[in-house]
mmCIF file of N, CA and C in Angstrom:
data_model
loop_
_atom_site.group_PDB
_atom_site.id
_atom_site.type_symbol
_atom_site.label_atom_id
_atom_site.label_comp_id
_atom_site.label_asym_id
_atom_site.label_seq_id
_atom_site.Cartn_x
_atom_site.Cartn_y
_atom_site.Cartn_z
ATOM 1 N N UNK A 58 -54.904 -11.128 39.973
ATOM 2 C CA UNK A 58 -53.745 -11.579 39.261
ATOM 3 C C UNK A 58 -53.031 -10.346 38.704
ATOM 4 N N UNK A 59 -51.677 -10.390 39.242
ATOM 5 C CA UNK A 59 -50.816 -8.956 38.533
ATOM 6 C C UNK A 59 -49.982 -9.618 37.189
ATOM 7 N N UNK A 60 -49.514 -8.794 36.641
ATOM 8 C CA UNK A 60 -48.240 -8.949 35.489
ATOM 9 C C UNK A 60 -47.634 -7.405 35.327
ATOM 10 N N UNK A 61 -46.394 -7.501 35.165
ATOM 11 C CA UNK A 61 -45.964 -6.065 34.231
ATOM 12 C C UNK A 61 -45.014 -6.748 33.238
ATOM 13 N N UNK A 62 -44.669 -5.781 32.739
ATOM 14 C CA UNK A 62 -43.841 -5.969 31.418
ATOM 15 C C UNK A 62 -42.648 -5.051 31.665
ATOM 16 N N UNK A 63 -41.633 -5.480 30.753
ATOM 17 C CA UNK A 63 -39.906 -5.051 31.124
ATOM 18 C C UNK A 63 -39.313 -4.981 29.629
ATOM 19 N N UNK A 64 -38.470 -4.578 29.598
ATOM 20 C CA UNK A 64 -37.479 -4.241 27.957
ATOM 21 C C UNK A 64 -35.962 -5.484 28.005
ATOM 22 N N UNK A 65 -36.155 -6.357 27.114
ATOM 23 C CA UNK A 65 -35.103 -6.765 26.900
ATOM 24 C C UNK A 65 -34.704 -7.344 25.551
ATOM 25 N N UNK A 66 -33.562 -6.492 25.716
ATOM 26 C CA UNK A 66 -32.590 -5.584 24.978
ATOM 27 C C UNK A 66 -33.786 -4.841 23.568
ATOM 28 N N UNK A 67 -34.039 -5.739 22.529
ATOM 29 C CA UNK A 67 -34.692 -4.496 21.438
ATOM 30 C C UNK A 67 -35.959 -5.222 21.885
ATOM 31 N N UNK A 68 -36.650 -6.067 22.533
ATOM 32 C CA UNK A 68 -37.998 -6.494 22.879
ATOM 33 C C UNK A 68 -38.817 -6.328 24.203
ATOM 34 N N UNK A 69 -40.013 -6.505 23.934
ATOM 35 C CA UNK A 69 -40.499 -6.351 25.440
ATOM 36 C C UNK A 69 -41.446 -7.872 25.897
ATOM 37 N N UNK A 70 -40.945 -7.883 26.679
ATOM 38 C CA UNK A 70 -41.740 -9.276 27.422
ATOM 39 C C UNK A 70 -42.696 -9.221 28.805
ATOM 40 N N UNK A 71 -43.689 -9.771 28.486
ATOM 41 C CA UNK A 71 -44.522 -9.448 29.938
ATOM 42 C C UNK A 71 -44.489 -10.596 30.851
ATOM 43 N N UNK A 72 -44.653 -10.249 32.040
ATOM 44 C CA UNK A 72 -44.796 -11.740 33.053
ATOM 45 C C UNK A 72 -45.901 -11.048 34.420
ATOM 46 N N UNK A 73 -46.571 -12.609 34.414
ATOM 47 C CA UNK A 73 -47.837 -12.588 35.214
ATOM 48 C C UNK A 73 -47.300 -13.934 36.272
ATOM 49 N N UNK A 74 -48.167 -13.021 37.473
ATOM 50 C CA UNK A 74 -48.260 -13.868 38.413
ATOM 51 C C UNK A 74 -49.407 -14.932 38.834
ATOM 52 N N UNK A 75 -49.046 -16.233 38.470
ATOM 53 C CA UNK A 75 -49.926 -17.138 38.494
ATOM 54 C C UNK A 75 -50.373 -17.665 40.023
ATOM 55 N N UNK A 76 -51.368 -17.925 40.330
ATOM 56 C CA UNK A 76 -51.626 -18.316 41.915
ATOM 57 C C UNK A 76 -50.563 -19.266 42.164
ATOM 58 N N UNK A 77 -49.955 -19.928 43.086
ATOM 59 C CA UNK A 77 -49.207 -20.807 43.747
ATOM 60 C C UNK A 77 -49.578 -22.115 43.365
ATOM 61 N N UNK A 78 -48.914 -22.693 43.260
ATOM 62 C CA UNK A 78 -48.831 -24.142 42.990
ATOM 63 C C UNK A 78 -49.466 -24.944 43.894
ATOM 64 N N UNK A 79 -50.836 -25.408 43.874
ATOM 65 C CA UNK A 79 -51.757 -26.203 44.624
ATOM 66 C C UNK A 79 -50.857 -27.182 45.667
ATOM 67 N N UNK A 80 -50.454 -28.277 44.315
ATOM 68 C CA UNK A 80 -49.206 -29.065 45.549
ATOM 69 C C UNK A 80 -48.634 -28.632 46.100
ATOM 70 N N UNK A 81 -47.223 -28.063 45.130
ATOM 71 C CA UNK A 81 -46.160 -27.796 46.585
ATOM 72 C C UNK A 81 -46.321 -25.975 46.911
ATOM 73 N N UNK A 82 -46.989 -25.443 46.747
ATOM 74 C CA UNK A 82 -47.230 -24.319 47.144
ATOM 75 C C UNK A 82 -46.135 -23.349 46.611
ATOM 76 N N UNK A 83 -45.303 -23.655 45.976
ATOM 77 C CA UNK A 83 -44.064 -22.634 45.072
ATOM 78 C C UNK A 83 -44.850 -21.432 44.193
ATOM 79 N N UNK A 84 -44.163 -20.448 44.042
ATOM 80 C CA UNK A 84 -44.641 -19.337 43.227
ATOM 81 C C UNK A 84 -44.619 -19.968 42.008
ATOM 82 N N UNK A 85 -45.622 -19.685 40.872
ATOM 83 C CA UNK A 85 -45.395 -19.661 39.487
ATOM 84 C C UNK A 85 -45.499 -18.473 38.827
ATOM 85 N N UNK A 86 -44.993 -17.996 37.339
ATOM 86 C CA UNK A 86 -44.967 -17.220 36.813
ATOM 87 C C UNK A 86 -45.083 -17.380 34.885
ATOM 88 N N UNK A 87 -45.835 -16.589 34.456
ATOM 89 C CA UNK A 87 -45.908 -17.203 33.241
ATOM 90 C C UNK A 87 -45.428 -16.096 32.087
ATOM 91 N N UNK A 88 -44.506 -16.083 31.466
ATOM 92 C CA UNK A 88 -43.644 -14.863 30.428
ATOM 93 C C UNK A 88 -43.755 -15.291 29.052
ATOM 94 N N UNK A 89 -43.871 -13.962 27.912
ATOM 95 C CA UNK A 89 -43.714 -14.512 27.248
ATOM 96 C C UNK A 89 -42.893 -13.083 26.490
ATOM 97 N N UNK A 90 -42.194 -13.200 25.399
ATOM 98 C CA UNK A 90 -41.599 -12.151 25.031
ATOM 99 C C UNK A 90 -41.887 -11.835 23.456
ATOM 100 N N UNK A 91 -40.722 -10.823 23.073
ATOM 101 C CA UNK A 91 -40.674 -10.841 21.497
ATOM 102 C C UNK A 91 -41.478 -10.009 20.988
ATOM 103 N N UNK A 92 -42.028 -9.361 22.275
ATOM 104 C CA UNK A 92 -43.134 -8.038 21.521
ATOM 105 C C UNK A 92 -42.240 -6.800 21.189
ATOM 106 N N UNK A 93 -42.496 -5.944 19.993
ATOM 107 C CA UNK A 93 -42.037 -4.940 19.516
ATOM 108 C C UNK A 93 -42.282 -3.848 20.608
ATOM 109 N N UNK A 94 -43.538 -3.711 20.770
ATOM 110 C CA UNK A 94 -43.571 -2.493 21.524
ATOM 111 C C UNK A 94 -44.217 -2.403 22.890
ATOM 112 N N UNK A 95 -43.845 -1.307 23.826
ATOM 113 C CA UNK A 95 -44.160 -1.904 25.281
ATOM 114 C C UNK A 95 -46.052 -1.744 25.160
ATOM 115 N N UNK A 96 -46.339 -1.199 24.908
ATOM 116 C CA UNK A 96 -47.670 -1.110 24.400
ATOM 117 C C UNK A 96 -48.197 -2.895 24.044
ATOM 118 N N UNK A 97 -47.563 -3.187 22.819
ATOM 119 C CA UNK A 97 -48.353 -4.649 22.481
ATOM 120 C C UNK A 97 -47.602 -5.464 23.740
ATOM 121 N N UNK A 98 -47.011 -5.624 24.459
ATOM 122 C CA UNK A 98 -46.780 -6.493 25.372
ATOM 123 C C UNK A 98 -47.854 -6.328 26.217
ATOM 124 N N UNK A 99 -48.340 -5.120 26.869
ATOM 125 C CA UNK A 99 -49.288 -4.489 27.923
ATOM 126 C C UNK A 99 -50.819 -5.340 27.451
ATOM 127 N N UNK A 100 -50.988 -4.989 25.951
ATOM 128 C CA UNK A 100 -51.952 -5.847 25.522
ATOM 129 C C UNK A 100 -52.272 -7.375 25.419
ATOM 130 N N UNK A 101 -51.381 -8.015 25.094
ATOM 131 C CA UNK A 101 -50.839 -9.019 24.977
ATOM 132 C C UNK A 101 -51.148 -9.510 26.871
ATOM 133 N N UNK A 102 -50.058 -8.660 27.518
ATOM 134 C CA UNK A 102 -50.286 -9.515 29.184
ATOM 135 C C UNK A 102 -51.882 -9.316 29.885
ATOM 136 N N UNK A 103 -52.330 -8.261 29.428
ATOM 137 C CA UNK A 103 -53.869 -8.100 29.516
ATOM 138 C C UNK A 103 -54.831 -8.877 29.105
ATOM 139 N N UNK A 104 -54.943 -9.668 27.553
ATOM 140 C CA UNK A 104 -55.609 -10.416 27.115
ATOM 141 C C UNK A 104 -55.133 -11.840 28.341
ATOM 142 N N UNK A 105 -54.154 -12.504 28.552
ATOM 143 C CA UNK A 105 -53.580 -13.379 28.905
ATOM 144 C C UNK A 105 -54.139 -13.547 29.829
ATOM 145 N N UNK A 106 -53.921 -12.674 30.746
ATOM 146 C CA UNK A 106 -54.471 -12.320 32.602
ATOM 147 C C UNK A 106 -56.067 -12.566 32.338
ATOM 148 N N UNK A 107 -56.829 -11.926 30.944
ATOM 149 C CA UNK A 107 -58.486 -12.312 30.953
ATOM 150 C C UNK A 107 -58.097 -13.743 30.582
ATOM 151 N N UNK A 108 -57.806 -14.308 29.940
ATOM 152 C CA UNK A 108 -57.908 -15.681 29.464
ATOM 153 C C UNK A 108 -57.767 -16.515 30.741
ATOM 154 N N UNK A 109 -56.263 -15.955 31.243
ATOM 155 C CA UNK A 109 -56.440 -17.544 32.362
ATOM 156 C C UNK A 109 -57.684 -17.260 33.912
ATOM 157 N N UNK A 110 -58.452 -16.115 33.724
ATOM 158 C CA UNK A 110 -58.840 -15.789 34.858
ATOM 159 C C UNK A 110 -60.823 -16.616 34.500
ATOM 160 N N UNK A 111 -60.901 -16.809 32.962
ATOM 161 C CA UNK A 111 -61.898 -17.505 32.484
ATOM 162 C C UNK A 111 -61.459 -18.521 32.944
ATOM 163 N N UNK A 112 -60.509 -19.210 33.389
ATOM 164 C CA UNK A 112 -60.348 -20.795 33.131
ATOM 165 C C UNK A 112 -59.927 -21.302 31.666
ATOM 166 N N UNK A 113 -59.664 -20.583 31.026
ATOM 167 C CA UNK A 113 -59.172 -20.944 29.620
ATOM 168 C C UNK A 113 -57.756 -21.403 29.591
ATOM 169 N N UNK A 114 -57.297 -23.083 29.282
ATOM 170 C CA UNK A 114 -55.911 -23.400 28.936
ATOM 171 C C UNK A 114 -55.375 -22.977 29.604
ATOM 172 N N UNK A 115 -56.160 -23.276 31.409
ATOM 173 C CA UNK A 115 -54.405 -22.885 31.980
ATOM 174 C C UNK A 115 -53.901 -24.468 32.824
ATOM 175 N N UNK A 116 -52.766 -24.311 31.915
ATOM 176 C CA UNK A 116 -52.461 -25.903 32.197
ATOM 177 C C UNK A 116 -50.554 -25.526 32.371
ATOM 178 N N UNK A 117 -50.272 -26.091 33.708
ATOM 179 C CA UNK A 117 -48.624 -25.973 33.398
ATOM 180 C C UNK A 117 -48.194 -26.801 33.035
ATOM 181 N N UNK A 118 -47.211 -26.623 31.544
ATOM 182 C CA UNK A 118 -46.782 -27.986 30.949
ATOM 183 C C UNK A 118 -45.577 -28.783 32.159
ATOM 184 N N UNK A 119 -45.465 -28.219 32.864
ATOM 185 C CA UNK A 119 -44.652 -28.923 33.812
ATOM 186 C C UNK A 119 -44.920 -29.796 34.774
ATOM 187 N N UNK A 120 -45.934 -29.680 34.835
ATOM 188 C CA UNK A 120 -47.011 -30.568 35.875
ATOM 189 C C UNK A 120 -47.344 -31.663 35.699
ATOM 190 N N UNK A 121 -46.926 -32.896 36.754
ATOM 191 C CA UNK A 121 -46.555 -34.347 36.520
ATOM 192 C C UNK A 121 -48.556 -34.729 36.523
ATOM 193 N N UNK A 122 -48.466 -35.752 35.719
ATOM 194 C CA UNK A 122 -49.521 -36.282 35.721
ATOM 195 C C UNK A 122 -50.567 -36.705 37.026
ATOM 196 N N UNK A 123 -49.435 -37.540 37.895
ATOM 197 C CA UNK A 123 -49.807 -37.962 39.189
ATOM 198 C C UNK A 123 -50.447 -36.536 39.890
ATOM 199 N N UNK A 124 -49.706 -35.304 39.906
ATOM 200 C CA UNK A 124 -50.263 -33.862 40.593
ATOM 201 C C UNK A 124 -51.601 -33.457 39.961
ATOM 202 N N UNK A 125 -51.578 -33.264 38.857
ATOM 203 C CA UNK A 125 -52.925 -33.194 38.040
ATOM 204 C C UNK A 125 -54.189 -33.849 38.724
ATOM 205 N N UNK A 126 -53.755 -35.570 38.582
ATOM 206 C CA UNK A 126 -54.706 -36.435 39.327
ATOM 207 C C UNK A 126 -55.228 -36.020 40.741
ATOM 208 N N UNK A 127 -54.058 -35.763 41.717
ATOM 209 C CA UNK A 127 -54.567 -35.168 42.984
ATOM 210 C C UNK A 127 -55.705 -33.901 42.952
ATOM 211 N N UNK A 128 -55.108 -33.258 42.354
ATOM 212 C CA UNK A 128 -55.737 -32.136 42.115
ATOM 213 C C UNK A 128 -57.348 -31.971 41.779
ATOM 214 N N UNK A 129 -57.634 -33.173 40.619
ATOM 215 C CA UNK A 129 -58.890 -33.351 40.194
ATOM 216 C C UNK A 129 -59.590 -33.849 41.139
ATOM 217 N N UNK A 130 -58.857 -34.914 42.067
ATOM 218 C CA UNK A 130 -59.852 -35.746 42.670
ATOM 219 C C UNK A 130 -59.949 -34.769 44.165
ATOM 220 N N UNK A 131 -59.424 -33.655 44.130
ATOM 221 C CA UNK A 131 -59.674 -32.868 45.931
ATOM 222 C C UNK A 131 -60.726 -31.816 45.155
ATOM 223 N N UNK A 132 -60.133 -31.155 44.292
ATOM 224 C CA UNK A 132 -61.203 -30.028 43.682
ATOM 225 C C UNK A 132 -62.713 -30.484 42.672
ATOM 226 N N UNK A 133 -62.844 -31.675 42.124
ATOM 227 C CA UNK A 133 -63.608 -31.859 41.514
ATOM 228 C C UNK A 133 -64.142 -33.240 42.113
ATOM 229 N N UNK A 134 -63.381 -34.208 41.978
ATOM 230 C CA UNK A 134 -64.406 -35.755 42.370
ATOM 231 C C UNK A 134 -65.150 -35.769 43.133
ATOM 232 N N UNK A 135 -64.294 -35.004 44.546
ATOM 233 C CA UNK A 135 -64.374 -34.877 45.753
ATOM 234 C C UNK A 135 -66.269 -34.369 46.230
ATOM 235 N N UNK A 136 -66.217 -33.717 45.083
ATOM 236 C CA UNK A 136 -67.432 -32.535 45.453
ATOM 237 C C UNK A 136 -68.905 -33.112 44.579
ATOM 238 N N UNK A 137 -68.191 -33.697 43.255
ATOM 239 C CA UNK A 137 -69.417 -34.112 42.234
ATOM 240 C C UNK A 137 -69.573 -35.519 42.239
ATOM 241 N N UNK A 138 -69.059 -36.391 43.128
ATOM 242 C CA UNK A 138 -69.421 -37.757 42.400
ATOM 243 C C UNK A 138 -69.758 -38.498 43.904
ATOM 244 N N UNK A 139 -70.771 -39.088 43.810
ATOM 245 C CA UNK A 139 -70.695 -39.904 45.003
ATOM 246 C C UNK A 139 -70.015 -40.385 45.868
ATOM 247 N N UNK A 140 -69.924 -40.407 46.998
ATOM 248 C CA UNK A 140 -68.603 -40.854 47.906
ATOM 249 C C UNK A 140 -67.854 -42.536 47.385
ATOM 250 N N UNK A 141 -68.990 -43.666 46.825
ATOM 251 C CA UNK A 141 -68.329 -44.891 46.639
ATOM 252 C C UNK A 141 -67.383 -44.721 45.057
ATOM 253 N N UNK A 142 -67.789 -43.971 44.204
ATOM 254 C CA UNK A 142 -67.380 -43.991 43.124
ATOM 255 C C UNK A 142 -66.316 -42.784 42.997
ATOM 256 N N UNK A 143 -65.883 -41.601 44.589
ATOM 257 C CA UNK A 143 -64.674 -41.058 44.416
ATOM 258 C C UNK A 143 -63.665 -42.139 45.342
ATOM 259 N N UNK A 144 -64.173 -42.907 46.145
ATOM 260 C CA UNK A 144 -63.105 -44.038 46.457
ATOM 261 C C UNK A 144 -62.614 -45.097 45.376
ATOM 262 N N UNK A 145 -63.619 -45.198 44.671
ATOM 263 C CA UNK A 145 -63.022 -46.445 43.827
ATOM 264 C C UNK A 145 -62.147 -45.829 42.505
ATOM 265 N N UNK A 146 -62.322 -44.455 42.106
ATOM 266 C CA UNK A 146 -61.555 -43.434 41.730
ATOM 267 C C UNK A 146 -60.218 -43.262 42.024
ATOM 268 N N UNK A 147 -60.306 -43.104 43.458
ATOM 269 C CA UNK A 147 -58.826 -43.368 44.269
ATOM 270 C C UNK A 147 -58.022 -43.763 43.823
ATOM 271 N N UNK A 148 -58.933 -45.119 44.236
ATOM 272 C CA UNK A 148 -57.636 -46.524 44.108
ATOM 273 C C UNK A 148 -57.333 -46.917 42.623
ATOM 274 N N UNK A 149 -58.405 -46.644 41.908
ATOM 275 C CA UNK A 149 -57.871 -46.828 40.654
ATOM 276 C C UNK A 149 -56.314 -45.985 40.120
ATOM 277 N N UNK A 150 -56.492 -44.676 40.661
ATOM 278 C CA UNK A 150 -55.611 -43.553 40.307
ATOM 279 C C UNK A 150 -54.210 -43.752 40.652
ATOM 280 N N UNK A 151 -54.805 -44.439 42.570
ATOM 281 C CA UNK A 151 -53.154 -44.359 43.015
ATOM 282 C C UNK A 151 -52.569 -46.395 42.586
ATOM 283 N N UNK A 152 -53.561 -47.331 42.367
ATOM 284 C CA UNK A 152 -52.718 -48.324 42.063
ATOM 285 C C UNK A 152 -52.513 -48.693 40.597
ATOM 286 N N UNK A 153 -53.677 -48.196 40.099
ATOM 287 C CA UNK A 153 -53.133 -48.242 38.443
ATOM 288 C C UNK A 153 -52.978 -47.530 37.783
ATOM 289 N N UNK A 154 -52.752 -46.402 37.847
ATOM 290 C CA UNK A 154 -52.684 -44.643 36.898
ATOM 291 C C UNK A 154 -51.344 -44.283 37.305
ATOM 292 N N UNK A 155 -51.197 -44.127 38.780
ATOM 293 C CA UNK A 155 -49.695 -43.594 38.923
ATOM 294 C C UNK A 155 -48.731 -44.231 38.823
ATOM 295 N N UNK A 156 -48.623 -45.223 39.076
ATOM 296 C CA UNK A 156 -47.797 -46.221 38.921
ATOM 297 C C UNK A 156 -47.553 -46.348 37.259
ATOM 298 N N UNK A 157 -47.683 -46.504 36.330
ATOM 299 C CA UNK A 157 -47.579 -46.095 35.021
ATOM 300 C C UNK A 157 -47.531 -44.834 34.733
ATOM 301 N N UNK A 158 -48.199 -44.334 34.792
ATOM 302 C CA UNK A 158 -47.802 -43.115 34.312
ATOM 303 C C UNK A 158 -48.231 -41.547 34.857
ATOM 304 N N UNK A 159 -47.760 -41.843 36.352
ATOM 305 C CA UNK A 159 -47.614 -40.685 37.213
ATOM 306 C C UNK A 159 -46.647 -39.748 37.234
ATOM 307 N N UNK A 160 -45.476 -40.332 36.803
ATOM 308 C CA UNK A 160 -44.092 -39.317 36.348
ATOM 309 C C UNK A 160 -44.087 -38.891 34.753
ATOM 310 N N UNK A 161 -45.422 -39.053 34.223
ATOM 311 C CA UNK A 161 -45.340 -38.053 33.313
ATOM 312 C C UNK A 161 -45.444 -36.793 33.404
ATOM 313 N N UNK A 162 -44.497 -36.076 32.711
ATOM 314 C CA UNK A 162 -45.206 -34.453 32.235
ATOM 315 C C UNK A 162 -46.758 -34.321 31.544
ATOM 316 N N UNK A 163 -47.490 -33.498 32.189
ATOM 317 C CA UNK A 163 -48.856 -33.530 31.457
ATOM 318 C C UNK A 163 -48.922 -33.033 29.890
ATOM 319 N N UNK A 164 -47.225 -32.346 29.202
ATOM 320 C CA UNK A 164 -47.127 -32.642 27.587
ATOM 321 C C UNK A 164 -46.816 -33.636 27.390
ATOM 322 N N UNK A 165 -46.434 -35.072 27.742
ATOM 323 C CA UNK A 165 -45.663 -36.370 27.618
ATOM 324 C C UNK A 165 -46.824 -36.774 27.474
ATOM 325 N N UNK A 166 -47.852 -36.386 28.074
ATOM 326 C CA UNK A 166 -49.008 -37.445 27.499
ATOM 327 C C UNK A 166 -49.870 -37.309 26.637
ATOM 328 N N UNK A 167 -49.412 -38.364 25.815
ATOM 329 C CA UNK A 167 -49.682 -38.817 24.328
ATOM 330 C C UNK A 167 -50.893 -39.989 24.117
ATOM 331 N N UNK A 168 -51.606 -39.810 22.897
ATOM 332 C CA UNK A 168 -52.455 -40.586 22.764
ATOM 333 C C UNK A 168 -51.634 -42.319 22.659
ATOM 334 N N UNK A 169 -50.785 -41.951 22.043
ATOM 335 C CA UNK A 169 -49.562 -43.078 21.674
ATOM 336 C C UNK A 169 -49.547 -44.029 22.996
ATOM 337 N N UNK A 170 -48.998 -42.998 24.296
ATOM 338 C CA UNK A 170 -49.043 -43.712 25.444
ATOM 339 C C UNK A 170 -50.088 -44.151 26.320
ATOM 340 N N UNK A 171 -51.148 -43.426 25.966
ATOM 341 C CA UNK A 171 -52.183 -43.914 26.776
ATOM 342 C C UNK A 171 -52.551 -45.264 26.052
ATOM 343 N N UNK A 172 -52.653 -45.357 24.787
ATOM 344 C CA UNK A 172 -53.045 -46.947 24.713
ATOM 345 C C UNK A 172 -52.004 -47.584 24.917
ATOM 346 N N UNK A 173 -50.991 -47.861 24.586
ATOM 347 C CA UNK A 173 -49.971 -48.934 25.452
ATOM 348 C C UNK A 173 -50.011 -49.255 26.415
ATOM 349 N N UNK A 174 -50.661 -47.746 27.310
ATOM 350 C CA UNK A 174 -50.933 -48.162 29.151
ATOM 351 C C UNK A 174 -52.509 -49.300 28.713
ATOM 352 N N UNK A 175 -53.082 -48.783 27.922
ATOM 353 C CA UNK A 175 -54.285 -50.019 28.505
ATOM 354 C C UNK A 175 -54.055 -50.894 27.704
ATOM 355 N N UNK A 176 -53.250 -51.354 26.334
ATOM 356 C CA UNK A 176 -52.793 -52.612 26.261
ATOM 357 C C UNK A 176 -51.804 -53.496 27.020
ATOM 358 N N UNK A 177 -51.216 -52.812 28.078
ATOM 359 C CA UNK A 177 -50.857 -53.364 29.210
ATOM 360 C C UNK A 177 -51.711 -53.841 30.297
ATOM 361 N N UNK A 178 -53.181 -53.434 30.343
ATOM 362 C CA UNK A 178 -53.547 -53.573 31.273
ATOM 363 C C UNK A 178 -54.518 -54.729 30.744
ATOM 364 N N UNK A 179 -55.077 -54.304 29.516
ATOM 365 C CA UNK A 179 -56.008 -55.672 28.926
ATOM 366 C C UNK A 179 -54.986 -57.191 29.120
ATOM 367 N N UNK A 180 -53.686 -57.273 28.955
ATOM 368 C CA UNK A 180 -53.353 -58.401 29.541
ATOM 369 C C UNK A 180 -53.308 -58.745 30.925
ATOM 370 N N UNK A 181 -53.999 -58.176 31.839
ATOM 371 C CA UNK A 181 -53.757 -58.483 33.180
ATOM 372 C C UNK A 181 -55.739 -58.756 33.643
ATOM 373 N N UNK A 182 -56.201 -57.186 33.121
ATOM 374 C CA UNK A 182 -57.458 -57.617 33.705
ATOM 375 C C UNK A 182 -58.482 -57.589 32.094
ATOM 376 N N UNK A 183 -59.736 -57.289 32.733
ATOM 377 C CA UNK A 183 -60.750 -57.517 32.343
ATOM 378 C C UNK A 183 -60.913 -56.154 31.316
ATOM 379 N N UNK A 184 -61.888 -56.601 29.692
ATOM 380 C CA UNK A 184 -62.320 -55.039 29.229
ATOM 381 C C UNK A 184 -63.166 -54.347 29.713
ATOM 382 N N UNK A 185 -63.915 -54.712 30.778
ATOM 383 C CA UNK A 185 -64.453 -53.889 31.362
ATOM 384 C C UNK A 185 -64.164 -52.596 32.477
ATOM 385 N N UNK A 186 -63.004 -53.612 33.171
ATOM 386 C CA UNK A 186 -62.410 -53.120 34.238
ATOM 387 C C UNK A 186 -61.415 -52.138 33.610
ATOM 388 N N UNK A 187 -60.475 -52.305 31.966
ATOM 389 C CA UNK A 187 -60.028 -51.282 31.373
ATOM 390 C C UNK A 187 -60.684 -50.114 31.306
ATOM 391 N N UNK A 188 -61.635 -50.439 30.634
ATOM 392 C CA UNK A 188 -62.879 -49.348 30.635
ATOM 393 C C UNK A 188 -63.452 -48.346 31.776
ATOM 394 N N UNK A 189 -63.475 -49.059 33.161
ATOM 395 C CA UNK A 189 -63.396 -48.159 34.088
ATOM 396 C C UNK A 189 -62.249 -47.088 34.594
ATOM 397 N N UNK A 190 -61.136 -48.050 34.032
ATOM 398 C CA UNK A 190 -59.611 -47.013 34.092
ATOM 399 C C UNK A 190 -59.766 -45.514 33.591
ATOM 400 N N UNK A 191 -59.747 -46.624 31.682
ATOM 401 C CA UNK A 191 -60.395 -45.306 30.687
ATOM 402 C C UNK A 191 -61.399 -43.863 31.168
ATOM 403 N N UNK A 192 -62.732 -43.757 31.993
ATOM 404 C CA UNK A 192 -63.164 -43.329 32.484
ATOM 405 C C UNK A 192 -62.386 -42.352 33.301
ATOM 406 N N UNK A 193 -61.943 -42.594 34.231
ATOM 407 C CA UNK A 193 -60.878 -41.989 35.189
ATOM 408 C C UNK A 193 -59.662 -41.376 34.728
ATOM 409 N N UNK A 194 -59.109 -41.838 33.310
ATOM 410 C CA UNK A 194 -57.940 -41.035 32.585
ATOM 411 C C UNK A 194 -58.821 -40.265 31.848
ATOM 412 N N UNK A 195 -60.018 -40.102 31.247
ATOM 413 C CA UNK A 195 -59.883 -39.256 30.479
ATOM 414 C C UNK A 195 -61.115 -37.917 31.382
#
C-alpha cells in the first residue's frame, strides 16, 4: 500500500492508495488533510497505512449495504460455515436484507433502522424466523 503527501495552500494532506474496490473494481483513495507540517502528515499517512493494513476500521462509508453483504458472504460465509447454512444465508440476504435495506449507505445504518426492518418483518413472519434474519444482519 503506497500514500504521499502534497501542500495545499498553508496545509499538508496525505493520500493513500487503497486496494480496488472488490465489486466494481474502481480505484479508491483515502485523504485526509489540515496537517501543519509535511513531516506530521508523513506520520499521520504512516500510522494510517499500519492501521488499515491490520484490518483496523477499514470500512468505506460509501459502500451500499447490499455490496458489504456480497462481500461477506464470498470472503467469509463462503469459507466458514457449512454449505446448507451459507445457502440459506443467501436467500435470506438476497430476499429479505436487500430488498429493505440494500441501498443503504453502510453510515445510514442505524440501530433506529434496523429495528423497524424487523418490526416489519415480525408482522409477516415468525420470531424465530426474525431471529434468523437478526443473525445474518448482525
Amino acid at each position: 500500500m503506497r500514500g504521499h503527501v502534497y501542500q495545499r495552500g498553508k496545509t499538508w494532506t496525505y493520500v493513500i492508495d487503497l486496494p480496488r474496490d472488490p465489486v466494481t473494481g474502481k480505484r479508491r483513495q483515502k485523504s485526509k488533510g489540515g496537517f501543519k507540517t509535511e513531516k506530521e502528515a508523513w506520520a499521520a499517512c504512516r500510522n494510517e497505512i499500519a492501521r488499515i493494513e491490520k484490518g483496523q476500521n477499514v470500512q468505506d462509508e460509501n459502500m451500499l449495504y447490499r455490496d458489504f453483504l456480497g462481500i461477506w458472504l464470498e470472503e467469509y460465509a463462503k469459507s466458514k460455515l457449512k454449505p446448507t447454512v451459507y445457502e440459506t444465508n443467501k436467500q435470506i440476504i438476497e430476499k429479505r436484507i436487500v430488498p429493505e435495506l440494500g441501498n443503504l449507505k453502510l453510515r445510514e445504518l442505524t440501530p433506529l433502522r434496523i429495528q423497524r426492518f424487523y418490526n416489519k418483518l415480525l408482522g409477516t413472519y415468525s420470531p424465530d424466523y426474525v431471529k434468523t434474519i437478526h443473525s445474518v444482519v448482525s
